[in-house]
Amino acid sequence: DLIVTREVSRFMRNAVLTLSLVNELAECGVEVYFVNDGIWTFRGEDHFKLTIMASYAQQESEKISERVFSGQAISRKKGIHYGTGNILGYDLYKPDAKSSERTTYILNEEQAETVKMIYSLCLQGKGMKKIKYYLEEHGYKTAEGYSVWHVSTIRHILRNYTYTGNYEYMKSVTISPLTHKRVSQLDREKRQRKEGKFPAIIDIDT
């Protein structure tokens, strides 16, 4: 019968959707109470206040997104490492837990040979499944140490620009600061690349 939430910005950061959802809930007999804003949605005089607060929450969300995108652009120019996990062929090196500016990859010699073998087999004309069977038959291990390989893993390795010793940014982009929905950037020409501070496993021509 009643939804209690701290403030409008925690309910939703889209003015139109906030009012639409509040109206939909009202049709179901459900009231919403915004504690910090002192708004009760069944109280007629609070509707105008809700409209203003919802618009304000949306503007704040857009400003935050702008600052985040701006910060990310600066990080890309500096060649800052994104992500917290290892990829096959490298070990993640993070000397400073509070900052990612010195985070980089260190070559994992054994895994790097596996990466080179995958590229070599591909250049020989072998398909994903044949590469998978070859790796499993000859005891090659995944980054997690498993003996079973997935075609999707092999495909990802063959498309990973990081193996050239460079970062590739903008693999996916946020299409709306309100919904925060991200989509893959399929056009590789629109991605951004920056030289990394770690050794290459695969040359750029390969």
mmCIF file of N, CA, C and O in Angstrom, residues 67-165:
data_model
loop_
_atom_site.group_PDB
_atom_site.id
_atom_site.type_symbol
_atom_site.label_atom_id
_atom_site.label_comp_id
_atom_site.label_asym_id
_atom_site.label_seq_id
_atom_site.Cartn_x
_atom_site.Cartn_y
_atom_site.Cartn_z
ATOM 1 N N ARG A 67 30.323 14.709 -15.959
ATOM 2 C CA ARG A 67 31.601 14.707 -15.248
ATOM 3 C C ARG A 67 32.307 13.363 -15.397
ATOM 4 O O ARG A 67 33.527 13.301 -15.556
ATOM 5 N N VAL A 68 31.522 12.287 -15.342
ATOM 6 C CA VAL A 68 32.094 10.946 -15.495
ATOM 7 C C VAL A 68 32.684 10.782 -16.888
ATOM 8 O O VAL A 68 33.819 10.299 -17.051
ATOM 9 N N PHE A 69 31.920 11.171 -17.914
ATOM 10 C CA PHE A 69 32.401 11.038 -19.294
ATOM 11 C C PHE A 69 33.646 11.890 -19.518
ATOM 12 O O PHE A 69 34.573 11.488 -20.218
ATOM 13 N N SER A 70 33.669 13.076 -18.914
ATOM 14 C CA SER A 70 34.824 13.952 -19.044
ATOM 15 C C SER A 70 36.054 13.327 -18.391
ATOM 16 O O SER A 70 37.154 13.358 -18.957
ATOM 17 N N GLY A 71 35.851 12.746 -17.215
ATOM 18 C CA GLY A 71 36.947 12.077 -16.510
ATOM 19 C C GLY A 71 37.466 10.887 -17.288
ATOM 20 O O GLY A 71 38.682 10.632 -17.344
ATOM 21 N N GLN A 72 36.561 10.150 -17.914
ATOM 22 C CA GLN A 72 36.968 8.994 -18.707
ATOM 23 C C GLN A 72 37.783 9.421 -19.929
ATOM 24 O O GLN A 72 38.742 8.747 -20.320
ATOM 25 N N ALA A 73 37.387 10.542 -20.536
ATOM 26 C CA ALA A 73 38.115 11.052 -21.704
ATOM 27 C C ALA A 73 39.547 11.416 -21.329
ATOM 28 O O ALA A 73 40.492 11.128 -22.081
ATOM 29 N N ILE A 74 39.724 12.036 -20.157
ATOM 30 C CA ILE A 74 41.061 12.393 -19.679
ATOM 31 C C ILE A 74 41.878 11.126 -19.414
ATOM 32 O O ILE A 74 43.065 11.054 -19.754
ATOM 33 N N SER A 75 41.228 10.108 -18.820
ATOM 34 C CA SER A 75 41.913 8.842 -18.537
ATOM 35 C C SER A 75 42.377 8.165 -19.820
ATOM 36 O O SER A 75 43.471 7.602 -19.880
ATOM 37 N N ARG A 76 41.541 8.228 -20.853
ATOM 38 C CA ARG A 76 41.912 7.605 -22.135
ATOM 39 C C ARG A 76 43.130 8.296 -22.742
ATOM 40 O O ARG A 76 44.009 7.650 -23.311
ATOM 41 N N LYS A 77 43.187 9.625 -22.638
ATOM 42 C CA LYS A 77 44.327 10.366 -23.179
ATOM 43 C C LYS A 77 45.622 10.000 -22.445
ATOM 44 O O LYS A 77 46.697 9.987 -23.040
ATOM 45 N N LYS A 78 45.504 9.722 -21.151
ATOM 46 C CA LYS A 78 46.671 9.352 -20.355
ATOM 47 C C LYS A 78 47.054 7.884 -20.528
ATOM 48 O O LYS A 78 48.123 7.461 -20.081
ATOM 49 N N GLY A 79 46.150 7.108 -21.160
ATOM 50 C CA GLY A 79 46.417 5.682 -21.318
ATOM 51 C C GLY A 79 46.234 4.916 -20.027
ATOM 52 O O GLY A 79 46.960 3.962 -19.736
ATOM 53 N N ILE A 80 45.243 5.343 -19.232
ATOM 54 C CA ILE A 80 44.964 4.680 -17.955
ATOM 55 C C ILE A 80 44.371 3.300 -18.195
ATOM 56 O O ILE A 80 43.522 3.113 -19.065
ATOM 57 N N HIS A 81 44.801 2.344 -17.396
ATOM 58 C CA HIS A 81 44.294 0.979 -17.512
ATOM 59 C C HIS A 81 42.864 0.898 -16.984
ATOM 60 O O HIS A 81 42.579 1.372 -15.885
ATOM 61 N N TYR A 82 41.969 0.302 -17.766
ATOM 62 C CA TYR A 82 40.598 0.045 -17.334
ATOM 63 C C TYR A 82 40.455 -1.435 -17.012
ATOM 64 O O TYR A 82 41.061 -2.285 -17.645
ATOM 65 N N GLY A 83 39.602 -1.739 -16.064
ATOM 66 C CA GLY A 83 39.325 -3.135 -15.746
ATOM 67 C C GLY A 83 40.159 -3.618 -14.569
ATOM 68 O O GLY A 83 41.206 -3.056 -14.233
ATOM 69 N N THR A 84 39.682 -4.688 -13.939
ATOM 70 C CA THR A 84 40.333 -5.200 -12.732
ATOM 71 C C THR A 84 40.787 -6.650 -12.867
ATOM 72 O O THR A 84 41.357 -7.202 -11.936
ATOM 73 N N GLY A 85 40.557 -7.261 -14.025
ATOM 74 C CA GLY A 85 40.873 -8.669 -14.166
ATOM 75 C C GLY A 85 42.032 -8.925 -15.114
ATOM 76 O O GLY A 85 42.467 -8.053 -15.858
ATOM 77 N N ASN A 86 42.568 -10.144 -15.059
ATOM 78 C CA ASN A 86 43.623 -10.559 -15.969
ATOM 79 C C ASN A 86 43.033 -10.988 -17.298
ATOM 80 O O ASN A 86 41.856 -11.324 -17.399
ATOM 81 N N ILE A 87 43.856 -10.982 -18.329
ATOM 82 C CA ILE A 87 43.490 -11.625 -19.577
ATOM 83 C C ILE A 87 44.594 -12.630 -19.890
ATOM 84 O O ILE A 87 45.724 -12.490 -19.419
ATOM 85 N N LEU A 88 44.268 -13.641 -20.662
ATOM 86 C CA LEU A 88 45.229 -14.682 -20.988
ATOM 87 C C LEU A 88 46.479 -14.056 -21.598
ATOM 88 O O LEU A 88 46.399 -13.277 -22.548
ATOM 89 N N GLY A 89 47.628 -14.384 -21.047
ATOM 90 C CA GLY A 89 48.884 -13.860 -21.561
ATOM 91 C C GLY A 89 49.514 -12.802 -20.675
ATOM 92 O O GLY A 89 50.700 -12.494 -20.803
ATOM 93 N N TYR A 90 48.705 -12.252 -19.786
ATOM 94 C CA TYR A 90 49.204 -11.193 -18.895
ATOM 95 C C TYR A 90 48.738 -11.426 -17.460
ATOM 96 O O TYR A 90 47.711 -12.054 -17.216
ATOM 97 N N ASP A 91 49.499 -10.866 -16.524
ATOM 98 C CA ASP A 91 49.085 -10.779 -15.128
ATOM 99 C C ASP A 91 48.902 -9.303 -14.810
ATOM 100 O O ASP A 91 49.720 -8.468 -15.217
ATOM 101 N N LEU A 92 47.844 -8.983 -14.101
ATOM 102 C CA LEU A 92 47.569 -7.596 -13.752
ATOM 103 C C LEU A 92 48.509 -7.128 -12.649
ATOM 104 O O LEU A 92 48.662 -7.793 -11.632
ATOM 105 N N TYR A 93 49.134 -5.980 -12.849
ATOM 106 C CA TYR A 93 50.041 -5.408 -11.860
ATOM 107 C C TYR A 93 49.476 -4.083 -11.396
ATOM 108 O O TYR A 93 49.326 -3.140 -12.170
ATOM 109 N N LYS A 94 49.112 -4.015 -10.108
ATOM 110 C CA LYS A 94 48.523 -2.807 -9.548
ATOM 111 C C LYS A 94 49.264 -2.438 -8.269
ATOM 112 O O LYS A 94 48.902 -2.885 -7.176
ATOM 113 N N PRO A 95 50.305 -1.600 -8.376
ATOM 114 C CA PRO A 95 51.101 -1.250 -7.198
ATOM 115 C C PRO A 95 50.413 -0.310 -6.223
ATOM 116 O O PRO A 95 50.776 -0.247 -5.054
ATOM 117 N N ASP A 96 49.430 0.438 -6.721
ATOM 118 C CA ASP A 96 48.740 1.410 -5.872
ATOM 119 C C ASP A 96 47.253 1.084 -5.835
ATOM 120 O O ASP A 96 46.559 1.196 -6.847
ATOM 121 N N ALA A 97 46.768 0.679 -4.677
ATOM 122 C CA ALA A 97 45.364 0.264 -4.555
ATOM 123 C C ALA A 97 44.403 1.424 -4.728
ATOM 124 O O ALA A 97 43.247 1.237 -5.099
ATOM 125 N N LYS A 98 44.861 2.656 -4.460
ATOM 126 C CA LYS A 98 43.986 3.818 -4.515
ATOM 127 C C LYS A 98 43.944 4.480 -5.884
ATOM 128 O O LYS A 98 43.061 5.287 -6.163
ATOM 129 N N SER A 99 44.913 4.183 -6.731
ATOM 130 C CA SER A 99 44.987 4.832 -8.045
ATOM 131 C C SER A 99 45.262 3.805 -9.126
ATOM 132 O O SER A 99 45.977 2.822 -8.895
ATOM 133 N N SER A 100 44.696 4.037 -10.297
ATOM 134 C CA SER A 100 44.888 3.109 -11.414
ATOM 135 C C SER A 100 45.924 3.623 -12.416
ATOM 136 O O SER A 100 46.160 2.985 -13.435
ATOM 137 N N GLU A 101 46.571 4.767 -12.112
ATOM 138 C CA GLU A 101 47.497 5.371 -13.060
ATOM 139 C C GLU A 101 48.734 4.505 -13.302
ATOM 140 O O GLU A 101 49.323 4.546 -14.379
ATOM 141 N N ARG A 102 49.131 3.720 -12.319
ATOM 142 C CA ARG A 102 50.312 2.861 -12.473
ATOM 143 C C ARG A 102 49.945 1.410 -12.739
ATOM 144 O O ARG A 102 50.816 0.550 -12.862
ATOM 145 N N THR A 103 48.647 1.127 -12.833
ATOM 146 C CA THR A 103 48.193 -0.229 -13.110
ATOM 147 C C THR A 103 48.555 -0.610 -14.544
ATOM 148 O O THR A 103 48.361 0.175 -15.473
ATOM 149 N N THR A 104 49.071 -1.806 -14.731
ATOM 150 C CA THR A 104 49.459 -2.244 -16.068
ATOM 151 C C THR A 104 49.469 -3.769 -16.120
ATOM 152 O O THR A 104 49.066 -4.441 -15.167
ATOM 153 N N TYR A 105 49.922 -4.308 -17.245
ATOM 154 C CA TYR A 105 50.024 -5.758 -17.414
ATOM 155 C C TYR A 105 51.491 -6.183 -17.384
ATOM 156 O O TYR A 105 52.365 -5.475 -17.883
ATOM 157 N N ILE A 106 51.748 -7.339 -16.807
ATOM 158 C CA ILE A 106 53.063 -7.974 -16.849
ATOM 159 C C ILE A 106 52.916 -9.261 -17.657
ATOM 160 O O ILE A 106 51.961 -10.009 -17.487
ATOM 161 N N LEU A 107 53.863 -9.486 -18.544
ATOM 162 C CA LEU A 107 53.792 -10.652 -19.429
ATOM 163 C C LEU A 107 53.842 -11.952 -18.639
ATOM 164 O O LEU A 107 54.668 -12.126 -17.747
ATOM 165 N N ASN A 108 52.921 -12.861 -18.963
ATOM 166 C CA ASN A 108 52.920 -14.215 -18.423
ATOM 167 C C ASN A 108 53.416 -15.120 -19.551
ATOM 168 O O ASN A 108 52.677 -15.400 -20.501
ATOM 169 N N GLU A 109 54.662 -15.519 -19.463
ATOM 170 C CA GLU A 109 55.331 -16.197 -20.577
ATOM 171 C C GLU A 109 54.579 -17.447 -21.051
ATOM 172 O O GLU A 109 54.381 -17.659 -22.245
ATOM 173 N N GLU A 110 54.174 -18.286 -20.109
ATOM 174 C CA GLU A 110 53.488 -19.535 -20.472
ATOM 175 C C GLU A 110 52.168 -19.256 -21.179
ATOM 176 O O GLU A 110 51.861 -19.850 -22.225
ATOM 177 N N GLN A 111 51.381 -18.344 -20.623
ATOM 178 C CA GLN A 111 50.101 -18.012 -21.235
ATOM 179 C C GLN A 111 50.276 -17.294 -22.569
ATOM 180 O O GLN A 111 49.474 -17.462 -23.489
ATOM 181 N N ALA A 112 51.346 -16.502 -22.673
ATOM 182 C CA ALA A 112 51.608 -15.776 -23.911
ATOM 183 C C ALA A 112 51.837 -16.752 -25.070
ATOM 184 O O ALA A 112 51.429 -16.487 -26.211
ATOM 185 N N GLU A 113 52.477 -17.882 -24.780
ATOM 186 C CA GLU A 113 52.697 -18.898 -25.826
ATOM 187 C C GLU A 113 51.368 -19.480 -26.305
ATOM 188 O O GLU A 113 51.215 -19.808 -27.478
ATOM 189 N N THR A 114 50.408 -19.576 -25.383
ATOM 190 C CA THR A 114 49.076 -20.067 -25.759
ATOM 191 C C THR A 114 48.395 -19.081 -26.698
ATOM 192 O O THR A 114 47.793 -19.471 -27.706
ATOM 193 N N VAL A 115 48.517 -17.791 -26.377
ATOM 194 C CA VAL A 115 47.930 -16.757 -27.231
ATOM 195 C C VAL A 115 48.549 -16.806 -28.630
ATOM 196 O O VAL A 115 47.844 -16.756 -29.648
ATOM 197 N N LYS A 116 49.867 -16.917 -28.682
ATOM 198 C CA LYS A 116 50.560 -16.982 -29.979
ATOM 199 C C LYS A 116 50.109 -18.199 -30.778
ATOM 200 O O LYS A 116 49.960 -18.127 -32.006
ATOM 201 N N MET A 117 49.905 -19.318 -30.080
ATOM 202 C CA MET A 117 49.452 -20.537 -30.764
ATOM 203 C C MET A 117 48.061 -20.342 -31.355
ATOM 204 O O MET A 117 47.783 -20.765 -32.485
ATOM 205 N N ILE A 118 47.168 -19.671 -30.620
ATOM 206 C CA ILE A 118 45.805 -19.426 -31.111
ATOM 207 C C ILE A 118 45.838 -18.587 -32.386
ATOM 208 O O ILE A 118 45.159 -18.889 -33.364
ATOM 209 N N TYR A 119 46.658 -17.546 -32.390
ATOM 210 C CA TYR A 119 46.775 -16.699 -33.588
ATOM 211 C C TYR A 119 47.410 -17.471 -34.738
ATOM 212 O O TYR A 119 47.002 -17.320 -35.896
ATOM 213 N N SER A 120 48.401 -18.293 -34.420
ATOM 214 C CA SER A 120 49.065 -19.079 -35.452
ATOM 215 C C SER A 120 48.094 -20.055 -36.112
ATOM 216 O O SER A 120 48.057 -20.186 -37.342
ATOM 217 N N LEU A 121 47.302 -20.724 -35.303
ATOM 218 C CA LEU A 121 46.326 -21.681 -35.835
ATOM 219 C C LEU A 121 45.288 -20.970 -36.693
ATOM 220 O O LEU A 121 44.855 -21.490 -37.729
ATOM 221 N N CYS A 122 44.891 -19.769 -36.265
ATOM 222 C CA CYS A 122 43.918 -18.994 -37.039
ATOM 223 C C CYS A 122 44.489 -18.611 -38.402
ATOM 224 O O CYS A 122 43.810 -18.713 -39.424
ATOM 225 N N LEU A 123 45.767 -18.188 -38.408
ATOM 226 C CA LEU A 123 46.408 -17.802 -39.665
ATOM 227 C C LEU A 123 46.619 -19.001 -40.587
ATOM 228 O O LEU A 123 46.761 -18.835 -41.803
ATOM 229 N N GLN A 124 46.627 -20.196 -40.011
ATOM 230 C CA GLN A 124 46.724 -21.412 -40.808
ATOM 231 C C GLN A 124 45.386 -21.789 -41.445
ATOM 232 O O GLN A 124 45.301 -22.749 -42.211
ATOM 233 N N GLY A 125 44.356 -21.016 -41.082
ATOM 234 C CA GLY A 125 43.050 -21.248 -41.673
ATOM 235 C C GLY A 125 42.130 -22.115 -40.851
ATOM 236 O O GLY A 125 41.048 -22.501 -41.309
ATOM 237 N N LYS A 126 42.522 -22.433 -39.626
ATOM 238 C CA LYS A 126 41.674 -23.276 -38.773
ATOM 239 C C LYS A 126 40.548 -22.442 -38.169
ATOM 240 O O LYS A 126 40.753 -21.310 -37.749
ATOM 241 N N GLY A 127 39.356 -23.037 -38.123
ATOM 242 C CA GLY A 127 38.198 -22.369 -37.544
ATOM 243 C C GLY A 127 38.220 -22.451 -36.035
ATOM 244 O O GLY A 127 39.085 -23.086 -35.429
ATOM 245 N N MET A 128 37.243 -21.790 -35.419
ATOM 246 C CA MET A 128 37.193 -21.701 -33.958
ATOM 247 C C MET A 128 37.129 -23.082 -33.291
ATOM 248 O O MET A 128 37.817 -23.342 -32.305
ATOM 249 N N LYS A 129 36.290 -23.969 -33.832
ATOM 250 C CA LYS A 129 36.136 -25.284 -33.211
ATOM 251 C C LYS A 129 37.410 -26.122 -33.343
ATOM 252 O O LYS A 129 37.780 -26.848 -32.416
ATOM 253 N N LYS A 130 38.078 -26.017 -34.493
ATOM 254 C CA LYS A 130 39.322 -26.764 -34.671
ATOM 255 C C LYS A 130 40.405 -26.254 -33.730
ATOM 256 O O LYS A 130 41.205 -27.025 -33.194
ATOM 257 N N ILE A 131 40.420 -24.937 -33.513
ATOM 258 C CA ILE A 131 41.380 -24.367 -32.563
ATOM 259 C C ILE A 131 41.063 -24.861 -31.155
ATOM 260 O O ILE A 131 41.960 -25.233 -30.389
ATOM 261 N N LYS A 132 39.789 -24.882 -30.826
ATOM 262 C CA LYS A 132 39.340 -25.367 -29.508
ATOM 263 C C LYS A 132 39.825 -26.801 -29.277
ATOM 264 O O LYS A 132 40.420 -27.106 -28.232
ATOM 265 N N TYR A 133 39.575 -27.682 -30.255
ATOM 266 C CA TYR A 133 39.962 -29.089 -30.100
ATOM 267 C C TYR A 133 41.479 -29.241 -30.009
ATOM 268 O O TYR A 133 41.998 -30.070 -29.239
ATOM 269 N N TYR A 134 42.217 -28.441 -30.777
ATOM 270 C CA TYR A 134 43.682 -28.510 -30.753
ATOM 271 C C TYR A 134 44.204 -28.127 -29.369
ATOM 272 O O TYR A 134 45.072 -28.814 -28.813
ATOM 273 N N LEU A 135 43.678 -27.039 -28.826
ATOM 274 C CA LEU A 135 44.126 -26.575 -27.506
ATOM 275 C C LEU A 135 43.846 -27.612 -26.428
ATOM 276 O O LEU A 135 44.676 -27.851 -25.541
ATOM 277 N N GLU A 136 42.675 -28.221 -26.494
ATOM 278 C CA GLU A 136 42.295 -29.218 -25.495
ATOM 279 C C GLU A 136 43.135 -30.487 -25.633
ATOM 280 O O GLU A 136 43.574 -31.066 -24.633
ATOM 281 N N GLU A 137 43.386 -30.901 -26.879
ATOM 282 C CA GLU A 137 44.159 -32.129 -27.118
ATOM 283 C C GLU A 137 45.618 -31.978 -26.704
ATOM 284 O O GLU A 137 46.261 -32.947 -26.291
ATOM 285 N N HIS A 138 46.139 -30.757 -26.781
ATOM 286 C CA HIS A 138 47.559 -30.542 -26.482
ATOM 287 C C HIS A 138 47.789 -29.929 -25.100
ATOM 288 O O HIS A 138 48.901 -29.486 -24.784
ATOM 289 N N GLY A 139 46.735 -29.882 -24.274
ATOM 290 C CA GLY A 139 46.895 -29.505 -22.878
ATOM 291 C C GLY A 139 47.067 -28.026 -22.586
ATOM 292 O O GLY A 139 47.557 -27.650 -21.515
ATOM 293 N N TYR A 140 46.654 -27.172 -23.511
ATOM 294 C CA TYR A 140 46.737 -25.732 -23.257
ATOM 295 C C TYR A 140 45.648 -25.330 -22.258
ATOM 296 O O TYR A 140 44.519 -25.808 -22.330
ATOM 297 N N LYS A 141 45.992 -24.423 -21.344
ATOM 298 C CA LYS A 141 45.066 -24.013 -20.289
ATOM 299 C C LYS A 141 44.516 -22.604 -20.539
ATOM 300 O O LYS A 141 45.188 -21.755 -21.121
ATOM 301 N N THR A 142 43.291 -22.377 -20.067
ATOM 302 C CA THR A 142 42.681 -21.047 -20.143
ATOM 303 C C THR A 142 43.318 -20.142 -19.085
ATOM 304 O O THR A 142 44.132 -20.597 -18.277
ATOM 305 N N ALA A 143 42.915 -18.873 -19.078
ATOM 306 C CA ALA A 143 43.446 -17.927 -18.086
ATOM 307 C C ALA A 143 43.113 -18.365 -16.670
ATOM 308 O O ALA A 143 43.841 -18.063 -15.720
ATOM 309 N N GLU A 144 41.998 -19.095 -16.528
ATOM 310 C CA GLU A 144 41.581 -19.573 -15.204
ATOM 311 C C GLU A 144 42.190 -20.927 -14.867
ATOM 312 O O GLU A 144 41.934 -21.478 -13.796
ATOM 313 N N GLY A 145 42.962 -21.490 -15.799
ATOM 314 C CA GLY A 145 43.613 -22.775 -15.551
ATOM 315 C C GLY A 145 42.788 -23.986 -15.952
ATOM 316 O O GLY A 145 43.131 -25.117 -15.588
ATOM 317 N N TYR A 146 41.708 -23.773 -16.710
ATOM 318 C CA TYR A 146 40.866 -24.886 -17.138
ATOM 319 C C TYR A 146 41.390 -25.509 -18.437
ATOM 320 O O TYR A 146 42.024 -24.830 -19.254
ATOM 321 N N SER A 147 41.090 -26.799 -18.610
ATOM 322 C CA SER A 147 41.521 -27.516 -19.810
ATOM 323 C C SER A 147 40.468 -27.476 -20.909
ATOM 324 O O SER A 147 40.759 -27.802 -22.066
ATOM 325 N N VAL A 148 39.240 -27.104 -20.546
ATOM 326 C CA VAL A 148 38.146 -27.028 -21.520
ATOM 327 C C VAL A 148 38.051 -25.599 -22.055
ATOM 328 O O VAL A 148 38.010 -24.637 -21.280
ATOM 329 N N TRP A 149 38.018 -25.479 -23.382
ATOM 330 C CA TRP A 149 37.964 -24.170 -24.024
ATOM 331 C C TRP A 149 36.589 -23.934 -24.638
ATOM 332 O O TRP A 149 35.921 -24.873 -25.056
ATOM 333 N N HIS A 150 36.189 -22.669 -24.677
ATOM 334 C CA HIS A 150 34.934 -22.288 -25.328
ATOM 335 C C HIS A 150 35.246 -21.481 -26.581
ATOM 336 O O HIS A 150 36.194 -20.687 -26.598
ATOM 337 N N VAL A 151 34.453 -21.681 -27.593
ATOM 338 C CA VAL A 151 34.641 -20.961 -28.851
ATOM 339 C C VAL A 151 34.577 -19.457 -28.618
ATOM 340 O O VAL A 151 35.344 -18.684 -29.209
ATOM 341 N N SER A 152 33.667 -19.023 -27.743
ATOM 342 C CA SER A 152 33.520 -17.594 -27.466
ATOM 343 C C SER A 152 34.798 -17.004 -26.862
ATOM 344 O O SER A 152 35.159 -15.854 -27.135
ATOM 345 N N THR A 153 35.499 -17.801 -26.033
ATOM 346 C CA THR A 153 36.758 -17.346 -25.435
ATOM 347 C C THR A 153 37.817 -17.151 -26.508
ATOM 348 O O THR A 153 38.528 -16.140 -26.529
ATOM 349 N N ILE A 154 37.901 -18.103 -27.415
ATOM 350 C CA ILE A 154 38.879 -18.028 -28.509
ATOM 351 C C ILE A 154 38.575 -16.836 -29.406
ATOM 352 O O ILE A 154 39.474 -16.095 -29.814
ATOM 353 N N ARG A 155 37.312 -16.640 -29.698
ATOM 354 C CA ARG A 155 36.911 -15.506 -30.546
ATOM 355 C C ARG A 155 37.300 -14.182 -29.889
ATOM 356 O O ARG A 155 37.801 -13.263 -30.548
ATOM 357 N N HIS A 156 37.082 -14.093 -28.575
ATOM 358 C CA HIS A 156 37.419 -12.870 -27.845
ATOM 359 C C HIS A 156 38.927 -12.615 -27.886
ATOM 360 O O HIS A 156 39.374 -11.466 -28.041
ATOM 361 N N ILE A 157 39.721 -13.660 -27.737
ATOM 362 C CA ILE A 157 41.179 -13.524 -27.776
ATOM 363 C C ILE A 157 41.630 -13.011 -29.140
ATOM 364 O O ILE A 157 42.486 -12.127 -29.245
ATOM 365 N N LEU A 158 41.031 -13.526 -30.191
ATOM 366 C CA LEU A 158 41.418 -13.138 -31.546
ATOM 367 C C LEU A 158 40.973 -11.717 -31.900
ATOM 368 O O LEU A 158 41.450 -11.146 -32.879
ATOM 369 N N ARG A 159 40.077 -11.171 -31.116
ATOM 370 C CA ARG A 159 39.587 -9.812 -31.383
ATOM 371 C C ARG A 159 40.106 -8.793 -30.365
ATOM 372 O O ARG A 159 39.726 -7.628 -30.394
ATOM 373 N N ASN A 160 40.983 -9.257 -29.468
ATOM 374 C CA ASN A 160 41.441 -8.391 -28.382
ATOM 375 C C ASN A 160 42.672 -7.599 -28.812
ATOM 376 O O ASN A 160 43.776 -8.131 -28.915
ATOM 377 N N TYR A 161 42.486 -6.312 -29.017
ATOM 378 C CA TYR A 161 43.548 -5.413 -29.485
ATOM 379 C C TYR A 161 44.661 -5.249 -28.445
ATOM 380 O O TYR A 161 45.783 -4.854 -28.777
ATOM 381 N N THR A 162 44.376 -5.588 -27.196
ATOM 382 C CA THR A 162 45.354 -5.441 -26.116
ATOM 383 C C THR A 162 46.620 -6.230 -26.398
ATOM 384 O O THR A 162 47.719 -5.832 -25.989
ATOM 385 N N TYR A 163 46.506 -7.341 -27.123
ATOM 386 C CA TYR A 163 47.666 -8.188 -27.393
ATOM 387 C C TYR A 163 48.714 -7.513 -28.265
ATOM 388 O O TYR A 163 49.827 -8.012 -28.396
ATOM 389 N N THR A 164 48.383 -6.377 -28.860
ATOM 390 C CA THR A 164 49.364 -5.624 -29.642
ATOM 391 C C THR A 164 50.161 -4.669 -28.767
ATOM 392 O O THR A 164 50.990 -3.909 -29.270
ATOM 393 N N GLY A 165 49.907 -4.687 -27.453
ATOM 394 C CA GLY A 165 50.602 -3.787 -26.544
ATOM 395 C C GLY A 165 49.956 -2.416 -26.473
ATOM 396 O O GLY A 165 50.574 -1.444 -26.046
#
